[in-house]
RNA sequence: CGGGGAGUGGCGCAGUUUGGUAGCGCGCAUGGUUUGGGACCAUGAGGUCGCAGGUUCAAAUCCUGUCUCCCCGACCA
C-alpha cells in the first residue's frame, strides 16, 4: 500500500523493464535498494589523497565524498550506517535515563562570553556577525547552550538528577584535517549532559555512562579502552577517553599490560624511582661548586663528561604561556622529559611553548647551560622527581660552565613542586610497577566530570533541600558519530574491502544475480521481494555486470550476508549463501531459504550485541 | 604557524627538464560478442592543463602572484 501511494505521488524515475517486479522501490525504499539505481558508485582505484585504510575504503565504497578539507557529504550507503550508529547511541542513552533534545548549531556569542570561552578559545571557533552586528559563532560543542537550558528549566533538587543528549553537527576549524573522517572540521557528535545536586551524585552516575559507551562501541564492532585523559578546553575535574587502539591513531596512550592502568600520555603518571638507586647525599652536603664543561650543552654530554648518572642532573627548561606570555621555568631530573600538557595545566595556561634562544638571551638565560640556581625571581615549577635528598649537576647559566653539588631546597626553592614529567615506553606503572607500554589510538568518545565550571559562570543554580541556592554539578559525554564510523571500517575490513558488523551495516544482505537467464532473474527478484517483506534489508545487485565485478563490489561494500543466484547455484539445488566474514559458502535450497537467512542474521547480531 | 609535495576529462596517471596548442588506463555512452572473481571488439562523448597576470610569433611547459588539496613537524637546552 505504501507502494501505491509512492507511485501516485512521485512518477517513477526509473521505469521497470518488462519481466521485472513492480516492487521497484521495495518496501517503501527503506529495506531494499537496487544497485542499478543507487546514487553513487564504487571506485576501482584508491583516490590519491588517501592515507588511512578506512578512508580509502569509505571513498571506494561510495560511503562519503569530500566537499572541502575536513568537510564531507554522506552518500546513501554511508548515511544508512550513520543512522544506525546514531540509533545504537540513542538506545544506550535512553537506557541510562537520557532524554533526546536538539540544540542549535548557530550560537549567540553572548553565552560563550558568559562562560568565558569566547576569549579562551582561539581561531578553531568559527565566528561571524549577524546582520545587526551581533557576535555569533558555530558551536564547537554545546556546554553553553545546555547550561542555558538548565538554568531556565531546572529550579529544584526535585528535578535532579537529569540527563539530556543530542546528536548534532559541530564545527571546529581544525588546523589540519586528516585521515578521512578521523579528524574533520564539520562533524556530528552525540553529546550527553547530566545534572546533579552534588559531586557524589555525579560520581554515582558517571560509571553508568562509561558502561553505555563501552556497549555502544561493542555493538558497533569497535574495541575500545578507557583511559584517563586531560580535561582540555572543557575544564572540570576528571575525564576519560574511549580509545580505539590502532597505529594510525593520533593520540598516544600509556598502558600497563599487568594491572590495566591506562592513560593518555598527556596525563599519564609513572613511578619515577630510578633503576639504580644512588645513595642519598644526606647531611654532609658540600657547597655548590662551578666546574668548566666546555661545549657540554646537553644532559647526555655533560653527565658523560663529569662521569655522573643523568639521574643526578637537573634539566632546566624555559617556556612561555599562551595567553599572557609569562616566562615559566621548569626543572626536571636529567633523565626525564617535561610533559608540556601537565606543565601548562599546572601553571594555569592553555598551552606552553618553548622559549627561543633569542628570548632566553633577553632574559639573561644561557642556552645549554641554564640553571635552577639564581632564577628565584622567575616563576619556577619543579618536577617531583627532584629530591632534596640528593645533590645534582646543573647548569651554571654561564657558557661552558656547570654547577655540581646543587641541593634542591638549599640552592633553589622547592615551593612549587608538581608532576610535570612525560611518561615514556618502558617507564614503570604508577600502580603496579610493571613496565608501561606506549600505544597509538583514536579517541572515539570522552566523558568529563565538569563539576560547576559552567553552572557557576553562567548562573545555573537550583534550590536544595535546605532551601539554599547551589550551582548544578554537571557531567558531559561526547562521542563522534563519523569518527566511530571510521573506526568501524578501520577495524572491520580485509584486503578486499569492508566487512560490516551487521548492527551498523548499510544493509543486511547483498543479493546478486549472475547472468541474464530468465529463471535466475525471476528467482532473484522473488528473493528480493520476500526478504524485503520480512524486514530484511537487502541491497540487490541487479546490474548487468560480469561476475567478477559483482563479487568484487560485494566484497568491497561488505554487507554481512551475500546471496548469489546463478544458473550454477540453481543446478546445485538453490542459491549460494556466504558470510562476508567467513570463508566457505553454502548452497541453500529455496525451500526454507528465509529461515536460513534469519538464522544467519541472528548469529551475526549475536556477535556484536551485548547482553542485557 | 613552519617545512615538503601536488593541482592536466568523473578516478588514477604521463607530458613540463629541451615552449610548437594534449595523451594513456579505468569509468561513461552506443552496438555486438560474452557471463562464477574487476571480459572482449568496434564506435563515440568528455579537458580554455586550479586561477590571475607576465615573457614569447607561440605557454600545460618559462617567470610572478594567488587559491586549493595532501603529508610531516609542532621545536627537550
XYZ file of C-alpha atoms (C1' of nucleotides) in Angstrom:
689
model
C 0.000 0.000 0.000
C 2.918 2.235 0.633
C 3.911 1.422 -2.878
C 0.734 2.677 -4.478
C 0.946 5.909 -2.553
C 4.515 6.315 -3.582
C 3.846 5.809 -7.232
C 0.816 8.022 -7.272
C 2.659 10.935 -5.846
C 6.061 10.562 -7.426
C 6.378 9.445 -11.013
C 8.867 6.664 -11.335
C 12.314 7.859 -12.011
C 13.196 4.522 -13.458
C 10.652 2.554 -15.412
C 10.919 -1.159 -14.710
C 11.698 -3.311 -17.653
C 9.231 -5.988 -18.676
C 9.657 -9.032 -16.510
C 10.867 -7.076 -13.561
C 8.796 -6.886 -10.482
C 6.726 -3.815 -9.940
C 8.184 -3.589 -6.458
C 10.748 -1.259 -7.845
C 11.339 0.524 -4.619
C 10.809 -2.443 -2.380
C 9.007 -1.741 0.817
C 8.963 1.962 0.511
C 12.635 2.121 -0.289
C 13.550 1.507 3.318
C 14.511 -2.114 3.387
C 15.769 -2.610 -0.094
C 17.771 -0.987 -2.825
C 18.756 -1.906 -6.311
C 22.380 -1.245 -7.021
C 21.452 -0.305 -10.578
C 19.636 2.703 -9.141
C 21.845 3.544 -6.207
C 23.226 7.048 -6.056
C 26.985 6.927 -6.040
C 29.387 4.302 -7.286
C 32.358 2.241 -6.284
C 35.858 3.189 -7.309
C 38.294 0.670 -8.615
C 41.307 2.734 -7.691
C 42.019 4.475 -4.462
C 41.986 8.282 -4.618
C 45.445 9.833 -4.312
C 44.693 11.807 -1.144
C 44.150 8.675 0.920
C 46.462 7.796 3.788
C 44.384 5.586 6.061
C 42.775 2.282 5.071
C 39.328 3.227 6.343
C 39.447 6.490 4.441
C 40.248 4.736 1.176
C 37.556 2.121 1.678
C 34.894 4.656 2.542
C 35.678 6.597 -0.619
C 35.957 3.500 -2.791
C 32.737 2.002 -1.456
C 30.931 5.273 -2.082
C 30.030 5.974 1.541
C 31.328 9.523 1.642
C 32.504 12.264 -0.654
C 34.737 15.186 0.219
C 33.496 18.692 -0.380
C 36.414 20.574 1.171
C 39.246 19.797 3.548
C 37.655 18.118 6.557
C 34.127 18.549 5.206
C 32.310 15.524 3.839
C 28.993 14.533 2.335
C 27.486 11.183 3.191
C 26.143 9.141 0.294
C 23.200 6.749 0.767
C 25.181 3.730 1.954
C 27.288 5.742 4.366
C 24.295 7.627 5.666
C 22.422 4.424 6.411
C 25.296 3.337 8.619
C 25.452 6.731 10.267
C 21.773 6.496 11.149
C 22.246 3.035 12.569
C 25.168 4.202 14.671
C 23.029 7.053 15.928
C 20.272 4.625 16.813
C 22.691 2.485 18.776
C 23.693 5.632 20.658
C 20.059 6.611 21.243
C 19.225 3.212 22.604
C 22.069 3.245 25.100
C 21.485 6.851 26.108
C 17.796 6.213 26.654
C 18.653 3.137 28.703
C 20.507 5.256 31.246
C 17.847 7.883 31.517
C 18.855 10.189 28.693
C 16.222 12.350 27.041
C 16.906 13.400 23.477
C 16.810 17.093 22.663
C 18.265 19.190 19.899
C 20.271 22.364 20.287
C 21.249 24.843 17.594
C 24.438 24.814 15.575
C 24.499 28.592 15.499
C 25.055 30.181 18.887
C 24.962 33.778 20.045
C 28.409 34.890 21.195
C 26.856 36.054 24.451
C 26.623 32.657 26.133
C 30.227 31.916 25.176
C 31.233 35.224 26.698
C 29.368 34.267 29.870
C 31.271 31.003 30.172
C 34.500 32.771 29.320
C 35.266 30.576 26.366
C 34.670 33.331 23.784
C 38.128 34.618 24.693
C 39.729 31.342 25.791
C 39.182 29.594 22.510
C 41.259 30.592 19.528
C 40.690 30.543 15.775
C 39.307 27.000 15.847
C 35.917 28.519 16.597
C 34.185 29.962 13.535
C 32.755 33.369 14.367
C 30.681 35.826 12.431
C 28.313 38.693 12.954
C 24.659 38.627 12.092
C 23.104 41.446 10.069
C 22.730 43.687 13.046
C 26.317 43.227 14.112
C 25.807 40.764 16.982
C 28.599 38.295 17.653
C 27.653 34.781 16.595
C 29.536 31.524 16.296
C 29.212 27.963 15.133
C 29.016 25.728 18.165
C 32.082 23.562 18.650
C 30.304 21.812 21.477
C 27.204 22.578 23.481
C 28.038 23.142 27.146
C 26.940 26.758 26.890
C 23.618 26.010 25.202
C 22.777 23.166 27.538
C 23.709 25.198 30.594
C 21.386 27.909 29.349
C 18.614 25.315 29.094
C 19.436 24.046 32.550
C 19.230 27.456 34.175
C 15.892 28.099 32.517
C 14.269 24.809 33.417
C 15.963 23.355 36.468
C 14.837 25.072 39.668
C 14.820 22.407 42.326
C 16.732 19.419 43.601
C 13.497 17.518 42.996
C 14.238 17.674 39.267
C 17.655 16.136 39.737
C 19.480 14.207 38.560
C 18.592 14.543 34.905
C 20.283 13.704 31.638
C 19.745 15.154 28.198
C 21.556 14.380 24.972
C 21.533 15.357 21.374
C 23.139 14.297 18.143
C 24.199 17.417 16.380
C 26.562 18.972 13.888
C 29.529 20.856 15.242
C 32.204 22.869 13.570
C 35.798 23.178 14.649
C 38.199 24.851 12.306
C 40.938 22.300 12.900
C 44.382 23.434 11.808
C 44.760 20.200 9.926
C 42.031 17.807 8.904
C 43.274 14.296 8.188
C 42.531 10.624 7.841
C 39.170 10.937 6.141
C 36.530 11.010 8.855
C 39.017 10.698 11.709
C 39.785 14.387 12.046
C 37.362 16.658 10.300
C 36.155 20.194 10.712
C 32.428 19.655 10.400
C 31.243 16.608 12.260
C 28.323 15.041 14.019
C 28.600 14.324 17.668
C 26.451 12.652 20.234
C 26.644 14.868 23.280
C 25.075 13.975 26.601
C 24.909 16.198 29.657
C 23.999 15.185 33.164
C 22.974 17.459 36.029
C 23.384 16.607 39.676
C 22.863 18.050 43.119
C 26.421 17.317 44.156
C 29.671 15.657 43.182
C 28.682 12.449 44.965
C 25.690 12.041 42.696
C 27.806 12.714 39.621
C 30.290 10.113 40.904
C 27.416 7.675 41.222
C 26.113 8.330 37.705
C 29.407 8.578 35.814
C 30.069 4.790 35.649
C 26.681 4.214 34.003
C 27.744 6.497 31.188
C 31.064 4.704 30.864
C 29.273 1.379 30.600
C 26.940 2.799 27.975
C 29.966 3.948 25.986
C 31.517 0.524 26.133
C 28.239 -1.008 24.982
C 27.925 1.389 22.065
C 31.427 0.609 20.840
C 30.960 -3.105 21.329
C 27.707 -3.062 19.377
C 29.472 -1.210 16.586
C 32.302 -3.728 16.472
C 34.967 -1.348 17.738
C 37.082 -2.470 20.710
C 37.941 0.446 22.962
C 39.974 1.043 26.067
C 39.006 3.603 28.648
C 41.909 5.862 29.574
C 42.399 8.774 31.924
C 42.622 11.992 29.960
C 43.218 15.688 30.140
C 40.196 17.896 30.691
C 41.323 20.221 27.903
C 39.090 23.080 26.876
C 36.134 21.583 28.743
C 37.511 22.287 32.176
C 36.369 20.217 35.122
C 37.964 17.708 37.418
C 38.185 14.296 35.795
C 37.916 12.906 32.333
C 38.247 9.687 30.413
C 38.664 8.921 26.774
C 37.427 5.836 24.992
C 40.158 4.879 22.601
C 40.225 2.533 19.647
C 43.794 1.253 19.571
C 45.371 1.499 16.143
C 48.772 2.503 14.882
C 47.163 5.054 12.605
C 45.666 6.873 15.584
C 46.873 10.296 16.584
C 46.606 10.030 20.350
C 49.428 8.495 22.348
C 48.460 6.266 25.245
C 50.391 4.824 28.113
C 49.103 1.391 29.096
C 50.005 -1.117 31.756
C 49.646 -4.670 30.452
C 49.735 -6.037 34.003
C 47.176 -4.102 36.008
C 45.265 -2.282 33.293
C 46.345 1.232 34.201
C 45.634 3.305 31.096
C 46.074 6.997 30.439
C 46.556 9.452 27.663
C 50.200 10.421 27.600
C 49.124 13.992 28.338
C 48.236 12.975 31.880
C 49.952 9.606 32.322
C 51.750 9.111 35.614
C 54.614 6.741 36.292
C 56.927 5.608 39.025
C 59.945 7.913 38.830
C 62.204 5.942 41.127
C 65.389 5.430 39.100
C 66.518 1.873 38.393
C 69.914 2.232 40.008
C 69.301 3.813 43.373
C 72.050 6.241 44.360
C 72.903 6.779 47.974
C 71.257 9.918 49.296
C 73.788 12.644 49.745
C 72.242 13.196 53.143
C 73.532 15.571 55.764
C 77.055 16.426 54.725
C 76.251 18.311 51.583
C 79.155 20.105 50.017
C 78.702 23.657 48.813
C 77.915 24.401 45.189
C 80.984 24.345 43.011
C 81.388 25.698 39.482
C 83.160 23.414 37.003
C 84.392 24.013 33.461
C 82.367 21.957 30.952
C 83.383 23.239 27.514
C 80.745 22.632 24.856
C 78.771 20.250 27.068
C 75.366 21.734 26.415
C 73.210 18.623 26.702
C 72.377 16.404 29.637
C 73.987 13.423 27.946
C 77.229 15.200 27.161
C 77.668 16.941 30.493
C 76.857 13.890 32.629
C 79.119 11.766 30.440
C 81.900 14.331 30.771
C 81.567 14.554 34.540
C 81.008 10.833 34.953
C 77.684 11.062 36.789
C 74.351 9.477 36.052
C 71.757 11.693 34.302
C 69.577 10.751 37.275
C 71.754 13.059 39.337
C 71.419 16.024 36.999
C 68.781 18.684 36.632
C 67.350 19.759 33.311
C 66.213 23.379 33.196
C 63.662 24.414 30.582
C 62.102 27.785 29.811
C 58.596 28.210 28.403
C 56.176 30.981 27.637
C 52.488 30.740 28.426
C 49.911 31.090 25.691
C 47.586 33.795 26.970
C 49.766 36.182 28.962
C 53.209 35.287 27.628
C 54.618 34.644 31.066
C 58.093 33.135 31.293
C 57.967 29.930 33.323
C 60.960 27.812 34.270
C 60.531 24.063 34.559
C 63.011 21.831 36.352
C 63.145 18.092 35.967
C 65.537 15.264 36.653
C 68.011 14.930 33.787
C 66.862 11.513 32.586
C 63.240 12.622 32.255
C 61.342 14.861 29.871
C 58.851 17.612 30.524
C 55.211 16.907 29.663
C 54.080 20.251 28.293
C 50.422 19.435 28.836
C 50.962 18.780 32.531
C 53.105 21.892 32.842
C 50.519 24.056 31.105
C 47.777 22.728 33.354
C 49.845 23.343 36.462
C 50.794 26.912 35.634
C 47.261 27.695 34.543
C 47.528 28.240 30.821
C 46.051 26.554 27.794
C 49.425 25.881 26.224
C 53.110 26.478 26.764
C 55.716 26.970 24.090
C 59.436 26.604 24.408
C 61.375 29.864 24.602
C 63.600 30.618 21.624
C 67.360 31.149 22.086
C 66.812 34.888 21.498
C 64.156 35.054 24.187
C 66.415 33.162 26.571
C 69.167 35.696 25.955
C 66.795 38.583 26.528
C 66.065 37.188 29.974
C 69.726 36.604 30.772
C 69.494 32.836 30.328
C 72.213 30.887 28.559
C 71.031 28.124 26.268
C 72.553 24.747 27.072
C 73.739 25.894 30.465
C 70.539 27.103 32.086
C 70.484 26.828 35.828
C 67.926 26.308 38.585
C 70.195 28.449 40.734
C 69.581 32.177 40.584
C 66.170 32.092 38.907
C 64.274 32.745 42.133
C 62.854 35.953 40.696
C 61.128 33.930 37.978
C 58.154 31.538 38.118
C 59.698 28.112 38.686
C 57.962 24.728 38.658
C 59.901 21.718 39.921
C 59.041 18.201 38.943
C 58.616 15.891 41.897
C 61.375 13.659 40.532
C 63.853 16.098 42.004
C 64.629 15.235 45.587
C 66.219 17.345 48.332
C 67.895 14.119 49.472
C 70.391 14.334 46.640
C 72.822 16.779 45.180
C 72.814 17.353 41.454
C 74.740 18.547 38.470
C 73.058 21.547 36.874
C 73.846 24.405 34.539
C 75.643 27.475 35.856
C 73.835 29.831 33.495
C 77.195 30.696 32.015
C 78.552 29.368 28.761
C 80.725 26.249 29.219
C 80.147 26.031 32.987
C 78.033 23.807 35.190
C 77.463 23.592 38.923
C 77.954 20.435 40.948
C 76.600 19.747 44.425
C 73.379 21.600 43.711
C 70.945 20.752 46.507
C 67.240 21.330 45.926
C 65.693 23.419 48.659
C 69.064 24.771 49.658
C 70.224 26.235 46.342
C 66.823 26.845 44.801
C 63.270 26.973 46.029
C 61.012 23.915 46.223
C 57.910 25.980 46.816
C 56.251 24.878 43.622
C 56.548 21.133 43.105
C 54.309 19.144 40.777
C 54.240 16.159 38.456
C 55.216 17.633 35.101
C 57.095 14.630 33.703
C 56.267 12.796 30.475
C 55.725 9.066 30.739
C 57.513 7.006 28.120
C 57.503 3.492 26.814
C 59.167 1.285 29.417
C 58.617 3.582 32.379
C 57.161 1.877 35.423
C 53.451 1.658 36.168
C 52.404 4.037 38.954
C 50.067 1.362 40.293
C 51.836 -1.974 39.989
C 55.371 -1.082 38.877
C 55.276 -3.205 35.713
C 56.835 -1.657 32.584
C 54.366 0.571 30.749
C 53.849 0.337 27.030
C 53.093 3.145 24.642
C 50.362 2.778 22.031
C 48.525 4.864 19.486
C 44.798 5.203 19.204
C 41.805 7.167 18.011
C 39.606 8.890 20.542
C 36.071 7.720 19.838
C 34.422 9.282 22.846
C 35.103 11.091 26.049
C 33.469 11.622 29.383
C 34.064 14.639 31.593
C 33.173 15.464 35.141
C 32.589 19.120 34.509
C 31.572 19.960 38.041
C 30.407 23.548 38.332
C 32.657 25.025 35.654
C 29.683 26.163 33.560
C 26.897 26.340 36.097
C 28.867 28.828 38.179
C 29.969 31.067 35.345
C 26.537 31.034 33.734
C 24.421 31.115 36.858
C 22.731 27.719 36.528
C 21.578 27.228 40.108
C 18.980 25.093 41.801
C 17.379 25.220 45.198
C 18.472 22.434 47.503
C 16.524 20.586 50.125
C 17.730 23.103 52.671
C 16.443 25.981 50.575
C 19.895 27.204 49.625
C 20.764 28.096 46.052
C 23.569 25.935 44.660
C 25.244 25.578 41.283
C 24.389 22.445 39.309
C 27.075 19.790 39.207
C 27.469 18.685 35.612
C 28.939 15.897 33.544
C 29.331 15.908 29.794
C 29.878 12.998 27.472
C 30.742 13.247 23.790
C 31.092 10.686 21.059
C 31.866 11.341 17.411
C 29.493 9.614 15.023
C 31.621 9.940 11.894
C 34.776 9.116 13.768
C 33.151 5.983 15.137
C 32.163 5.080 11.583
C 35.784 5.488 10.509
C 36.896 3.238 13.372
C 34.284 0.637 12.456
C 35.685 0.444 8.945
C 39.275 0.574 10.153
C 38.640 -2.400 12.411
C 36.260 -4.441 10.273
C 37.952 -4.924 6.936
C 40.286 -7.122 4.949
C 42.311 -6.713 1.780
C 39.162 -6.879 -0.326
C 37.087 -4.311 1.453
C 34.798 -3.605 4.340
C 33.270 -6.363 6.450
C 30.464 -4.655 8.325
C 29.216 -5.646 11.733
C 25.576 -6.416 10.945
C 24.494 -3.948 13.612
C 25.631 -0.973 11.565
C 25.857 -2.410 8.051
C 24.027 -0.322 5.454
C 22.115 -3.489 4.512
C 21.968 -6.971 5.977
C 22.052 -8.908 2.743
C 23.851 -8.345 -0.531
C 21.854 -10.173 -3.155
C 23.409 -10.661 -6.558
C 22.305 -12.368 -9.689
C 24.692 -13.735 -12.281
C 23.781 -13.947 -15.906
C 20.662 -12.892 -17.692
C 18.737 -16.165 -17.671
C 15.073 -15.532 -17.040
C 14.865 -18.130 -14.305
C 17.792 -16.614 -12.457
C 16.303 -13.125 -12.678
C 12.895 -14.322 -11.614
C 14.211 -16.113 -8.547
C 16.464 -13.225 -7.565
C 13.572 -10.791 -7.869
C 11.448 -13.102 -5.827
C 14.024 -13.337 -3.054
C 14.426 -9.575 -3.141
C 10.716 -9.110 -2.607
C 10.338 -11.758 0.043
C 13.265 -10.651 2.182
C 12.087 -7.066 1.913
C 8.672 -8.066 3.161
C 10.280 -9.835 6.104
C 12.111 -6.664 7.045
C 15.490 -7.930 5.947
C 17.456 -5.077 4.453
C 18.594 -6.113 1.027
C 20.989 -4.481 -1.375
C 20.297 -6.092 -4.724
C 22.963 -6.031 -7.397
C 20.705 -6.256 -10.426
C 23.222 -4.659 -12.745
C 24.238 -6.261 -15.988
C 27.823 -6.725 -14.892
C 30.226 -9.597 -15.048
C 30.565 -11.985 -12.134
C 33.959 -10.570 -11.224
C 32.650 -7.026 -10.950
C 29.689 -8.088 -8.833
C 31.698 -10.239 -6.448
C 34.371 -7.641 -6.029
C 31.843 -4.929 -5.336
C 30.098 -7.184 -2.838
C 33.396 -7.712 -1.046
C 34.193 -4.003 -1.149
C 30.762 -2.910 0.090
C 30.908 -5.595 2.744
C 27.328 -6.489 3.690
C 27.415 -9.342 6.218
C 25.439 -11.896 4.191
C 25.912 -12.474 0.490
C 23.310 -14.323 -1.543
C 24.160 -15.373 -5.090
C 21.603 -16.572 -7.589
C 23.017 -18.123 -10.755
C 22.482 -20.912 -13.215
C 25.191 -22.842 -11.447
C 23.663 -22.387 -7.990
C 20.241 -23.429 -9.229
C 21.702 -26.561 -10.781
C 23.327 -27.282 -7.435
C 19.920 -27.056 -5.796
C 19.323 -23.459 -4.705
C 21.155 -20.223 -4.062
C 24.622 -19.679 -2.709
C 24.913 -18.048 0.691
C 28.168 -16.738 2.104
C 29.074 -14.670 5.130
C 31.356 -11.749 4.365
C 33.405 -12.513 7.445
C 33.685 -16.216 6.639
C 35.425 -18.331 4.059
C 33.014 -21.045 2.950
C 29.846 -20.644 1.010
C 26.885 -22.998 1.011
C 24.034 -23.883 -1.278
C 20.679 -23.263 0.343
C 17.506 -24.690 -1.198
C 14.826 -22.139 -1.999
C 12.510 -24.023 0.268
C 13.273 -22.789 3.757
C 15.583 -20.093 2.468
C 14.062 -17.367 4.626
C 14.601 -19.396 7.789
C 18.221 -19.897 6.886
C 18.718 -16.150 6.380
C 17.037 -15.208 9.625
C 19.147 -17.797 11.421
C 22.297 -16.297 9.953
C 21.136 -12.831 10.893
C 20.553 -13.868 14.480
C 24.003 -15.380 14.509
C 25.564 -12.212 13.109
C 23.728 -9.933 15.533
C 24.782 -12.099 18.451
C 28.412 -11.427 17.597
C 28.013 -7.735 18.359
C 25.079 -7.003 20.598
C 25.971 -7.164 24.283
C 23.620 -8.942 26.674
C 21.027 -7.055 28.633
C 52.137 28.618 12.002
C 56.871 26.264 9.948
C 58.730 22.576 6.261
C 57.790 19.326 1.972
C 54.731 17.587 -2.195
C 50.736 18.064 -5.709
C 46.859 20.548 -8.895
C 46.188 18.049 -16.725
C 38.244 14.883 -18.845
C 34.491 11.507 -13.156
C 39.058 8.474 -10.900
C 44.399 7.055 -11.383
C 48.404 8.979 -14.138
C 52.063 10.550 -18.500
C 53.511 15.007 -20.988
C 56.759 20.228 -18.057
C 63.915 19.283 -17.871
C 64.867 20.593 -24.080
C 57.843 26.136 -25.312
C 55.076 24.481 -31.231
C 48.460 24.489 -28.880
C 47.011 17.360 -25.020
C 47.673 11.630 -24.321
C 47.133 6.641 -21.706
C 44.398 3.201 -18.324
C 39.840 2.830 -15.710
C 34.978 4.773 -15.804
C 30.878 6.793 -19.100
C 27.626 6.343 -23.954
C 26.035 3.248 -28.331
C 26.110 -1.504 -30.962
C 27.717 -6.511 -30.963
C 30.035 -10.914 -28.678
C 30.460 -12.684 -23.539
C 28.568 -14.276 -18.351
C 31.156 -17.732 -11.212
C 36.073 -13.453 -9.309
C 37.314 -6.403 -11.753
C 35.588 -9.824 -20.026
C 36.304 -8.638 -25.464
C 35.620 -5.937 -30.231
C 34.001 -1.551 -32.648
C 32.396 3.438 -32.470
C 31.895 7.793 -29.531
C 31.241 11.815 -25.749
C 34.078 14.447 -22.314
C 39.701 18.721 -20.751
C 40.258 27.133 -22.392
C 46.032 21.645 -18.382
C 43.488 25.256 -10.426
C 43.078 30.732 -11.097
C 45.224 35.670 -12.458
C 48.985 38.351 -14.569
C 53.678 38.393 -17.348
C 57.631 36.756 -21.123
C 57.179 34.966 -26.340
C 55.418 34.738 -33.152
C 53.761 30.666 -29.917
C 52.865 28.587 -22.865
C 50.223 22.501 -19.724
C 55.593 23.540 -20.321
C 59.358 29.627 -18.598
C 58.560 33.908 -14.685
C 55.463 36.309 -10.721
C 51.369 36.265 -7.681
C 47.235 33.708 -5.764
C 43.821 29.714 -4.394
C 43.088 24.655 -3.208
C 44.482 19.740 -1.638
C 47.847 16.144 0.751
C 51.951 14.777 4.026
C 55.464 15.876 8.107
C 56.542 18.943 12.338
C 54.711 21.315 16.154
C 60.814 22.823 18.319
C 63.590 18.573 25.194
C 68.584 23.142 26.382
